[in-house]
């Protein structure tokens, strides 16, 4: 079986380079989407706009679908 540098096993069908080098960038992009969603939802009361709440919630749903399906151990 293939292993990464950190000793984590690679799941069947995944390339070790993609798993090892692109995980951080994907998580950072996911954080940017979540921050934008939080700002939209939080500023909707000041702008008095219900549409901003809907846009923020939809961005939160997109970000929830992009998170990894395995727990991160820090």
Coordinates of C-alpha atoms in Angstrom, one line a residue:
X1 CA 0.0 0.0 0.0
X2 CA 1.1 3.6 -0.7
X3 CA 1.8 6.0 2.2
X4 CA 2.3 9.7 2.4
X5 CA 5.2 11.4 4.1
X6 CA 3.3 11.8 7.3
X7 CA 2.5 8.1 7.5
X8 CA -1.1 8.4 6.4
X9 CA -2.3 5.7 4.0
X10 CA -3.6 6.8 0.6
X11 CA -7.1 5.6 -0.3
X12 CA -7.6 3.3 -3.2
X13 CA -7.8 5.2 -6.5
X14 CA -6.2 8.5 -5.3
X15 CA -2.9 9.9 -6.4
X16 CA -0.5 10.5 -3.5
X17 CA 0.8 13.8 -5.0
X18 CA -2.7 15.3 -5.3
X19 CA -3.6 14.2 -1.9
X20 CA -0.4 15.5 -0.4
X21 CA 0.0 18.9 -2.1
X22 CA -3.5 20.1 -2.9
X23 CA -5.2 19.5 0.5
X24 CA -4.1 22.8 2.1
X25 CA -5.0 24.9 -0.9
X26 CA -8.5 23.3 -1.0
X27 CA -9.0 23.9 2.7
X28 CA -7.9 27.6 2.4
X29 CA -10.3 28.1 -0.5
X30 CA -13.1 26.6 1.5
X31 CA -12.3 29.0 4.4
X32 CA -12.5 32.0 2.0
X33 CA -15.9 30.8 0.9
X34 CA -17.1 30.4 4.5
X35 CA -15.8 33.9 5.4
X36 CA -17.6 35.4 2.5
X37 CA -20.8 33.6 3.6
X38 CA -20.4 34.7 7.2
X39 CA -20.0 38.3 6.1
X40 CA -23.0 38.2 3.9
X41 CA -25.2 36.7 6.6
X42 CA -23.8 39.0 9.3
X43 CA -24.1 42.2 7.3
X44 CA -27.7 41.4 6.1
X45 CA -29.2 43.0 9.3
X46 CA -27.4 46.2 8.7
X47 CA -28.4 46.3 5.0
X48 CA -31.9 45.1 5.9
X49 CA -31.7 42.6 3.0
X50 CA -33.3 39.1 3.2
X51 CA -31.6 38.2 -0.1
X52 CA -28.1 38.6 1.5
X53 CA -29.2 35.9 4.1
X54 CA -30.2 33.6 1.3
X55 CA -26.9 34.2 -0.6
X56 CA -24.9 33.6 2.6
X57 CA -26.7 30.4 3.4
X58 CA -26.3 29.1 -0.1
X59 CA -22.5 29.8 0.1
X60 CA -22.4 28.0 3.4
X61 CA -24.1 25.0 1.7
X62 CA -21.5 25.0 -1.1
X63 CA -18.7 25.2 1.5
X64 CA -20.1 22.3 3.5
X65 CA -20.1 20.1 0.3
X66 CA -16.4 21.0 -0.3
X67 CA -15.1 19.9 3.1
X68 CA -13.2 16.6 3.3
X69 CA -15.1 13.6 4.4
X70 CA -12.4 12.5 6.9
X71 CA -11.6 14.2 10.2
X72 CA -8.5 16.3 10.4
X73 CA -6.2 15.4 13.3
X74 CA -4.1 18.4 14.3

